[in-house]
Each structure stands twice: as C-alpha cells, then as structure tokens.
XYZ file of C-alpha atoms in Angstrom:
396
model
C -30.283 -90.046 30.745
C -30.239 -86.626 32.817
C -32.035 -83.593 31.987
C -30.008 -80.849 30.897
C -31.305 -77.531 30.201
C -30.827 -75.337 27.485
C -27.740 -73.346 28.456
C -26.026 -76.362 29.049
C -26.543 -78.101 25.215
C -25.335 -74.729 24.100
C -22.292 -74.600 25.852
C -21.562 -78.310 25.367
C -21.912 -78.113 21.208
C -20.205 -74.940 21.382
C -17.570 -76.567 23.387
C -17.109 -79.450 20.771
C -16.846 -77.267 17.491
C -14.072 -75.408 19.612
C -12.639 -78.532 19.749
C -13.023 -79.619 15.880
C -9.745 -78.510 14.068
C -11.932 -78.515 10.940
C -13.811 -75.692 12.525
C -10.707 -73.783 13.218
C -9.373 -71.443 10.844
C -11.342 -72.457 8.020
C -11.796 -70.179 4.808
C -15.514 -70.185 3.477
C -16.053 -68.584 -0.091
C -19.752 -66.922 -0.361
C -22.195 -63.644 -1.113
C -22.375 -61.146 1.486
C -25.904 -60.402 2.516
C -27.777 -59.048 5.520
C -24.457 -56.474 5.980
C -24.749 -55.081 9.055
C -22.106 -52.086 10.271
C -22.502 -51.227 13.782
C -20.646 -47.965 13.577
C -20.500 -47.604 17.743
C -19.022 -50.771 18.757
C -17.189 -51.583 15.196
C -18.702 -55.129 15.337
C -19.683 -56.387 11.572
C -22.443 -58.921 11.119
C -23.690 -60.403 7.524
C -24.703 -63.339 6.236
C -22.249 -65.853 4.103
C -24.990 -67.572 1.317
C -24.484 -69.935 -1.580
C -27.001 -70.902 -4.357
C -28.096 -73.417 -1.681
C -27.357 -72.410 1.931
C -26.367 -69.509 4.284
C -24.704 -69.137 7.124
C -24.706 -65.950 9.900
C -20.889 -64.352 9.957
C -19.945 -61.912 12.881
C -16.417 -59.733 12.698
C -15.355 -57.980 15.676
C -14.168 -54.558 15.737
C -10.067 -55.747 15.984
C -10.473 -57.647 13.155
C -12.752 -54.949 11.438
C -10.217 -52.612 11.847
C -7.503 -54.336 9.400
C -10.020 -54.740 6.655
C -8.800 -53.451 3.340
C -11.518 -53.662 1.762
C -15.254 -51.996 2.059
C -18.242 -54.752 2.871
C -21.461 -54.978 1.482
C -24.369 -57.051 -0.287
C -23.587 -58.887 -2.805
C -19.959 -58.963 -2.610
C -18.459 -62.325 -3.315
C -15.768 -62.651 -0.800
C -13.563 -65.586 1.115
C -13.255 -65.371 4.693
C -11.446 -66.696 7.186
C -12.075 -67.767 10.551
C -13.199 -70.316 13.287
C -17.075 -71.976 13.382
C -18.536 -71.487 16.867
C -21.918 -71.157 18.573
C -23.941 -68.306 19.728
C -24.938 -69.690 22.965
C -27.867 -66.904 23.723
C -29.510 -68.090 20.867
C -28.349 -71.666 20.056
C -27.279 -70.119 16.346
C -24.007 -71.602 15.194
C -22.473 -69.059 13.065
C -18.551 -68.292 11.701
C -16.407 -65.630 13.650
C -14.775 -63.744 10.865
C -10.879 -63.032 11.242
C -10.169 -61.772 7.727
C -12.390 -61.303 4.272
C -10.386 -61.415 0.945
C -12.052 -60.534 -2.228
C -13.150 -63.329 -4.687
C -11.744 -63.592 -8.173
C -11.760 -60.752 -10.630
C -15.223 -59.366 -9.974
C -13.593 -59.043 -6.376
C -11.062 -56.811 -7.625
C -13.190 -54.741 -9.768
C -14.684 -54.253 -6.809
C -11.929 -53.565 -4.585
C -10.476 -50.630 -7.013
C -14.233 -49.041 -7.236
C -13.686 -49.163 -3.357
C -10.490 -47.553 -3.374
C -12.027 -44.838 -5.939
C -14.574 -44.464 -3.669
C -12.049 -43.883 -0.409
C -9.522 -41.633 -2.474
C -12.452 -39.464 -3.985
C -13.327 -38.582 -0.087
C -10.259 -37.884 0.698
C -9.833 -35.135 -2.205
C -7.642 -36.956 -3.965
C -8.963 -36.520 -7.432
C -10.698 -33.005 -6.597
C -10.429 -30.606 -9.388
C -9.449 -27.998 -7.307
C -6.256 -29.628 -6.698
C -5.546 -29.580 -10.367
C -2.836 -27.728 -11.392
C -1.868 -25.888 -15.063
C 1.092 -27.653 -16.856
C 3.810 -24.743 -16.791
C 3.563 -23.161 -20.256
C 8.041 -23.537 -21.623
C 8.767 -26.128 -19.523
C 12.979 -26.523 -19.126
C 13.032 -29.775 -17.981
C 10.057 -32.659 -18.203
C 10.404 -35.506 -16.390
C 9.307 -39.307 -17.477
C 8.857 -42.060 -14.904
C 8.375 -45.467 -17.384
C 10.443 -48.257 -17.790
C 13.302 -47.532 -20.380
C 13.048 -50.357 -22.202
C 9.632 -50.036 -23.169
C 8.273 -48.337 -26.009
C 6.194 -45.456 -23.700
C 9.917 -43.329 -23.589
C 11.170 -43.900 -26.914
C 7.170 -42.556 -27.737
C 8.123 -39.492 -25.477
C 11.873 -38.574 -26.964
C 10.305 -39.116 -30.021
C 7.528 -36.574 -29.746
C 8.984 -34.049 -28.041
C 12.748 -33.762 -29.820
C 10.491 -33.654 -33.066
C 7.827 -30.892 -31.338
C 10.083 -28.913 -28.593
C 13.688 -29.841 -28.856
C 14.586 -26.754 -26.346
C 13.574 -29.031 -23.100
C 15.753 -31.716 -21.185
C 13.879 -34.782 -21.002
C 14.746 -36.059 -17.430
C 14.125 -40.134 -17.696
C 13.876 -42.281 -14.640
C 13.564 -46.476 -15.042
C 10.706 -47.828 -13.290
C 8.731 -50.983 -12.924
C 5.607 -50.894 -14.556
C 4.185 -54.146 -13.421
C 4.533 -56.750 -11.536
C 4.731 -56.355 -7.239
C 7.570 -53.671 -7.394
C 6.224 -51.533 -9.471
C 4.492 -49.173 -7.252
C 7.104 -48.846 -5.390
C 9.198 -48.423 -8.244
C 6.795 -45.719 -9.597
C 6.827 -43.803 -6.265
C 10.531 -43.496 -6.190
C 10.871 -42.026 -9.985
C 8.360 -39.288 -9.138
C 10.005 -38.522 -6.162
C 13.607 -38.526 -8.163
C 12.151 -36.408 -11.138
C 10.878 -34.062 -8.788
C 14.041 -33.744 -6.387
C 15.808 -33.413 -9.722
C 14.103 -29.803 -11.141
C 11.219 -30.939 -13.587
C 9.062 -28.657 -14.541
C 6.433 -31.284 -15.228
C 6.341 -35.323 -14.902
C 4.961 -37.968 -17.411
C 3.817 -41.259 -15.520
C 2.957 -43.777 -17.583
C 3.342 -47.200 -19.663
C 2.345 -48.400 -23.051
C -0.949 -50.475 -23.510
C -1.333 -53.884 -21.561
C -3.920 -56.137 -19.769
C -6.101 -54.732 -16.533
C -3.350 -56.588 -14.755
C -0.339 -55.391 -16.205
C -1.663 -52.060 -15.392
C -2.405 -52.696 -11.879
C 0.451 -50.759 -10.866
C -1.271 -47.840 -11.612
C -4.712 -48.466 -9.640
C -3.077 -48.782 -6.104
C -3.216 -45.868 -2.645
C 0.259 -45.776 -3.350
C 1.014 -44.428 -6.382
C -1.520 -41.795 -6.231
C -0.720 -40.596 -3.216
C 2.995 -40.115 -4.713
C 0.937 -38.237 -7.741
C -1.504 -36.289 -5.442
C 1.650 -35.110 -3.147
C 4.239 -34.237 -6.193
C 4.447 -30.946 -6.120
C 5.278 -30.094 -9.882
C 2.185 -30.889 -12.299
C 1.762 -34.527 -13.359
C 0.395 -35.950 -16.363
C -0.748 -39.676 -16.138
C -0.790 -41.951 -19.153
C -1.187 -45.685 -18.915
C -1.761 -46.505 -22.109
C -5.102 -47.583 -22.004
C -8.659 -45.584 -23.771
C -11.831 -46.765 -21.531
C -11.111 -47.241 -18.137
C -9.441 -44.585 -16.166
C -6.899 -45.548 -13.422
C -6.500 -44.075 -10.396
C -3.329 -42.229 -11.621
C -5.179 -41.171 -14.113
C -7.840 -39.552 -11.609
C -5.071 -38.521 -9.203
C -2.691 -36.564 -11.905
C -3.233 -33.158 -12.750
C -3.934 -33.959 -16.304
C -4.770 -37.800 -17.908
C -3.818 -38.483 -21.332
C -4.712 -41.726 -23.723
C -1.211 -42.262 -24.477
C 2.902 -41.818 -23.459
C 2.642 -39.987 -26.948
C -0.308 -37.796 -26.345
C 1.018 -36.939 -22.752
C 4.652 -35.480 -24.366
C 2.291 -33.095 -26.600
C 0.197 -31.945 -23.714
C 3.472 -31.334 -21.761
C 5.280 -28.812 -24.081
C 3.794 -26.997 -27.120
C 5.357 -27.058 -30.558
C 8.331 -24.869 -31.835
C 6.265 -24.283 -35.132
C 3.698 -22.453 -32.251
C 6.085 -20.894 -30.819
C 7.749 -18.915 -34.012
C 3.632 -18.029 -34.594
C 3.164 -16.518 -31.756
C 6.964 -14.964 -31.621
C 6.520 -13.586 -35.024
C 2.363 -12.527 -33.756
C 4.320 -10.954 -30.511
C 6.663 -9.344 -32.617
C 4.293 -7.843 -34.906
C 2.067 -6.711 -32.003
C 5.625 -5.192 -29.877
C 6.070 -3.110 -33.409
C 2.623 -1.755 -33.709
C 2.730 -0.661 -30.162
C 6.455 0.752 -30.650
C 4.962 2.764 -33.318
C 2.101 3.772 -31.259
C 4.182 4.558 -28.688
C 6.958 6.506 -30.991
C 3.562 8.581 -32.088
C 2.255 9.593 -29.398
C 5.820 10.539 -27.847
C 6.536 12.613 -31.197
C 2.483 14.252 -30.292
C 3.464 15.057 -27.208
C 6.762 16.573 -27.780
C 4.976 18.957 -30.419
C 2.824 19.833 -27.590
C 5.462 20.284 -25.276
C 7.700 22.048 -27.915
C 4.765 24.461 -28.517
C 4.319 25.333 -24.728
C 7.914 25.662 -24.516
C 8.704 28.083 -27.743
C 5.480 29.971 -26.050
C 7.159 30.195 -22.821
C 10.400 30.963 -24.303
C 11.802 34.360 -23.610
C 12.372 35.085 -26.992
C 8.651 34.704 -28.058
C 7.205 36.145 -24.584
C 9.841 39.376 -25.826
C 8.176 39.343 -29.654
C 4.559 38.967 -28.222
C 5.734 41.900 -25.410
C 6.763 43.693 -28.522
C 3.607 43.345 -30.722
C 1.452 44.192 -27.618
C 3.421 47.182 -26.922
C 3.330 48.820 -30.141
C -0.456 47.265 -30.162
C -0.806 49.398 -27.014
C 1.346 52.062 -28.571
C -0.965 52.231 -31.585
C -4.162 52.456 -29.181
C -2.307 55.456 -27.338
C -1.379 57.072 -30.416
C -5.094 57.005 -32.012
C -6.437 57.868 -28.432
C -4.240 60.771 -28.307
C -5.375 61.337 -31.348
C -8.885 61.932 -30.910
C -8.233 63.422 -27.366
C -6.285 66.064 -29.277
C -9.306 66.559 -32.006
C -11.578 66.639 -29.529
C -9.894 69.190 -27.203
C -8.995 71.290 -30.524
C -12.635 71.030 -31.492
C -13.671 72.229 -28.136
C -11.293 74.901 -27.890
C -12.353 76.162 -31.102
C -15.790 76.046 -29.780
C -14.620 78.309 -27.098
C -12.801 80.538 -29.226
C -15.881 80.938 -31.049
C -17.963 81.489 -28.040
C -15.205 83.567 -26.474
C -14.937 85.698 -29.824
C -19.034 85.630 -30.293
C -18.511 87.281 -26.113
C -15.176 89.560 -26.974
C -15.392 93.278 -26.505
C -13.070 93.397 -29.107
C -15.933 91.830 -31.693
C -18.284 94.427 -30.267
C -15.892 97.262 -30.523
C -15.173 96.199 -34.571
C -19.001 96.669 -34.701
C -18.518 100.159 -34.267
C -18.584 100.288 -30.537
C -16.009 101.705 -28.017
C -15.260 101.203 -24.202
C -14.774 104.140 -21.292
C -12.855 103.543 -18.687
C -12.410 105.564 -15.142
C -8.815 104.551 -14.678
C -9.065 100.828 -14.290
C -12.684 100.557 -14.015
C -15.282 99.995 -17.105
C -17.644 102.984 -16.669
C -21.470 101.377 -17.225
C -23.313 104.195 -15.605
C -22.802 107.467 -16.465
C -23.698 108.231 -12.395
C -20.136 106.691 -12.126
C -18.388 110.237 -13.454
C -18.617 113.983 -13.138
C -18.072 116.573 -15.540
C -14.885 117.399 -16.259
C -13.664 113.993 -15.654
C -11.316 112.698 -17.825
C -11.786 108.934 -19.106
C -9.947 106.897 -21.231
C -11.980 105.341 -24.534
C -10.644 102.137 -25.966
C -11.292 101.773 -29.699
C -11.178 98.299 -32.130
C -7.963 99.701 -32.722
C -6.584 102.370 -30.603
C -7.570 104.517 -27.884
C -7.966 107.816 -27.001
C -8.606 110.648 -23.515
C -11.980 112.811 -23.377
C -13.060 114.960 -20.840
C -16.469 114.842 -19.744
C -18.283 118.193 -20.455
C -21.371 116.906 -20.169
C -23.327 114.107 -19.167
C -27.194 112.356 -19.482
C-alpha cells in the first residue's frame, strides 16, 4: 500500500462525504453551544450537541445573512445543510445553510427575539406614545365581525358614548392571513378619518393569537398615525401589538372605555363647566359694573357741569377769602389812619392853639423869632377860631 500524507486522507474523505447523498442537505435537530459570531467576516460557528454527542457547525456570512432568527447557547434549533470536512484540521463538521427553531420553546424564543429587535429599533419606546384624543368623532375597530371582540365594542360604547361613529373593518385574526389582514384594516380605518383605532380579538390559545406577535403588524401599529389601542384578549403575556400600540388594554371591552369617556362624565363636567362659566360671568359682570363706577366717577368729575359747580364753589371760596381780606385790610388801614389822626391831632397847631395858644404870621411865613420883624410891622395872628392884624409896637 502507498504512503499518503496527511493532506491527501483529508481531501480524499472529504471528497467521499461530498459524494454521500446522505450527507447532502441533511437537517440535524440539536442545542446550540460554543456560539461564535464573527461580526467582521459574518461567518457563524457553534456547536450542534445532543444528550450524547456533538458535532462542530459553521454558517457562512450568505447564509447568515437570511437568518430570521437570533443564535445563541442553548437554543434548540434544526438546521439544514451538507456534512463535509475541514481539511486544515481533519475535523468533519456540518456547513449550515438554514437554522429553524425547534418546537414551541423555539418559538417562545423566536418572539423574545423579535421583542428584543423591535425594542432597538424604538418600536415600543414610550416616547412614541401618543394621548388618545379626548371626544373622539369617529373610532375605528380592526377585528373580525363575526367574533364577539366588536359586538363587545358597539356594545360598550353605544351604552357609554353614543355621539361617536364606530368605523368597523373585518379582519383575520388568525390563521396565515391574518397579519396581513390586520395591516390592511389599520391602514383602511386610518385612510377613512378615525380619530382612534381598536386592534384586537377576543381570548384564544398563544397560537390563535399569533397574529398579533409578528414585525408586521406592529410596524402597521408603530406607523399609524392616529393613536392605537391594542387588545388581544389575553391578561399575562403581552403581545407585541400590545407593546407597539399607544395604549394596551386586557380586553375588546376595556379598550372601547379607554377610547371614549362616558356621557354621564360628560354632563358632570358640562354642568361643573357651566357652573364655573357662571361664577366667572358674575365675576366678570362685577368687576365691569366696579369699573364703570370708577369710570363714571372720573367722568361726572371731568364733566363740565361739575368742573363749572366746583369753579363756582372755589370762586365764591376765593370770593369769601377776598372779602374777609379786604376786610381786615380795611380795619387795619382804618386803625392806622386813626392812629395818624391821633398822632396828627396830638402834632396839630390847631390842638395847641385850643390850648390857649395863637400863631403870627409875616405874610406867608410863621414868625419863630421875633429878630424876624420890626416895629411897626404888621402881622397877622391866627386864633383856635379866628384871626386877627397887630402892629408891632414893640418887641423883646
């Protein structure tokens, strides 16, 4: 027998499981372990186990790329692929080509994944959220009419808010139309003028409500643009509608009460509006009649006729002043001038002469001196009463 060398026995088994049809497109059910994600090249590597044995699994970066579903340890998955050998290392392993998840645990996993995905995207951020619109017109509800989930709705709301048009649009609810079916009746309830949407079903299996946990559906949720309210009919677990919608409720019932409020509310807060409108009418109607007074008051001061009566009382005011001031001008200037005439009189020549006394004149001129005449001289005397004409015979 010839030596061969290493390379060689590698290429030659590798050449005969190429050749096995068994080999080829085989699908191998097994735990993930070992996951490996080479984020540069895209290249996945992990190891496919059982409860007995294990074999090394290697997914290329074309195949990677169509994966629906997130890898990692611990995952119980089926793939699909072709058995071949690593020549480099003599290690026969399975080149993946697809990975399906295995049973239900599998798909609880799958929807945790697509949680996972959504949440990153924003999808379910609060911030996105938007208030329900407070009098709706028109709510929209995207169920299946024959179910009970409508009749729950019309119920609710013709008994709480019979003002609103309920806008109803048939979908499927289950089965592999129905999130397609959902899509369109959001899009149609929207197109048509809702003020707010109800998407929904009544109660059923985690199957039956798989509908309601696909990329589909809440991306037709997360792009409506009128608020949504999601209810699927189900308590514990919340769907991915449920996460996606603006608001979740329990049930198709609960949903129609979030959507519009009651018309017993509504009269409360009419008749609360109406009492608050009249106590601020009255208010108003107060301080309007206040302020007229005040105005009224400037204005009747302002007025000619009460500028003319306060002219008038300042005038005879001022009149009143003058007349007292003249008054006492006049007492005091009669007071003085009888102070004068008592001065003058207590001065007069005439109170002298009365005394006894008389007055010589040369012509015109008082004589004081009796150097002032010669003898001979005739002078005029002036008496208190009377006068009379001496000549001088003598003089001293």
């Amino acid at each position: 027998m010839p030596v061969i060398t290493v390379s060689q026995i590698n290429k030659y088994i590798g050449f005969v499981l190429k050749g096995d049809k068994n080999l080829r497109g085989i699908m191998i059910k097994g735990e993930i372990s070992n996951f490996v994600d080479h984020y540069r090249s895209g290249h996945l590597y992990f190891t496919l186990k059982d409860s007995e044995s294990a074999i090394r699994a290697v997914m290329f970066a074309s195949a990677a790329s169509r994966l629906k579903i997130e890898l990692e340890d611990g995952m119980s998955v089926i793939v699909s692929g072709s058995v071949g050998v690593y020549e480099k290392t003599g290690e026969y392993q399975i080149y993946v080509n697809d990975v399906l998840p295995d049973g239900a645990g599998a798909a609880s996993a799958a929807l945790e994944q697509l949680k996972r995905k959504l949440a990153k995207e924003g999808i379910f951020d609060e911030a996105h959220k938007r208030p329900l619109p407070s009098l709706p017109k028109k709510i929209g509800v995207v169920t299946s009419l024959t179910g009970a989930a409508v009749r729950d709705v019309i119920n609710v709301l013709t008994r709480r808010y019979p003002v609103c048009e309920v806008y109803a649009m048939n979908a499927l609810v289950q089965g592999a139309g129905a999130p397609d079916s959902v899509c369109r009746g959001i899009l149609r309830a929207e197109s048509a003028g809702c003020d707010v949407i109800i998407v929904g079903r009544g109660g059923g299996s985690s199957e039956d409500l798989s509908a309601f946990n696909t990329e589909k559906v809440a991306y037709a949720v997360y792009n409506c643009k009128v608020p949504v309210i999601s209810a699927v009919g189900h308590e514990v677990d919340f769907t991915v509608c449920d996460l996606a919608a603006d608001l979740r409720a329990p049930t198709p019932s609960a949903a129609a009460e979030l959507a519009a409020p009651s018309i017993e509310s509504l009269y409360e807060r009419i008749d609360m509006l109406e009492g608050r409108a009249g106590s601020s009418a009255m208010s108003a109607v107060k301080s309007c009649m206040e302020r007229f007074s005040a105005l009224d008051a400037r204005l009747a001061a302002q007025s000619p006729e009460n500028r003319f009566r306060v002219n008038k009382e300042k005038l005879a005011n001022l009149e009143g002043r003058l007349k007292t001031a003249a008054l006492r001008c006049i007492e005091s200037r009669n007071a003085a001038l009888e102070r004068n005439i008592a001065g003058l009189e207590a001065m007069s020549p005439l109170k002298v002469l009365s005394r006894g006394y008389s007055l010589a004149y040369s012509g015109s001129e008082l004589i004081k001196d009796s150097e002032k005449i010669q003898s001979g001289e005739r002078i005029e005397l002036r008496f208190a009463k009377g006068g009379a004409s001496a000549e001088i015979i003598e003089k001293w």
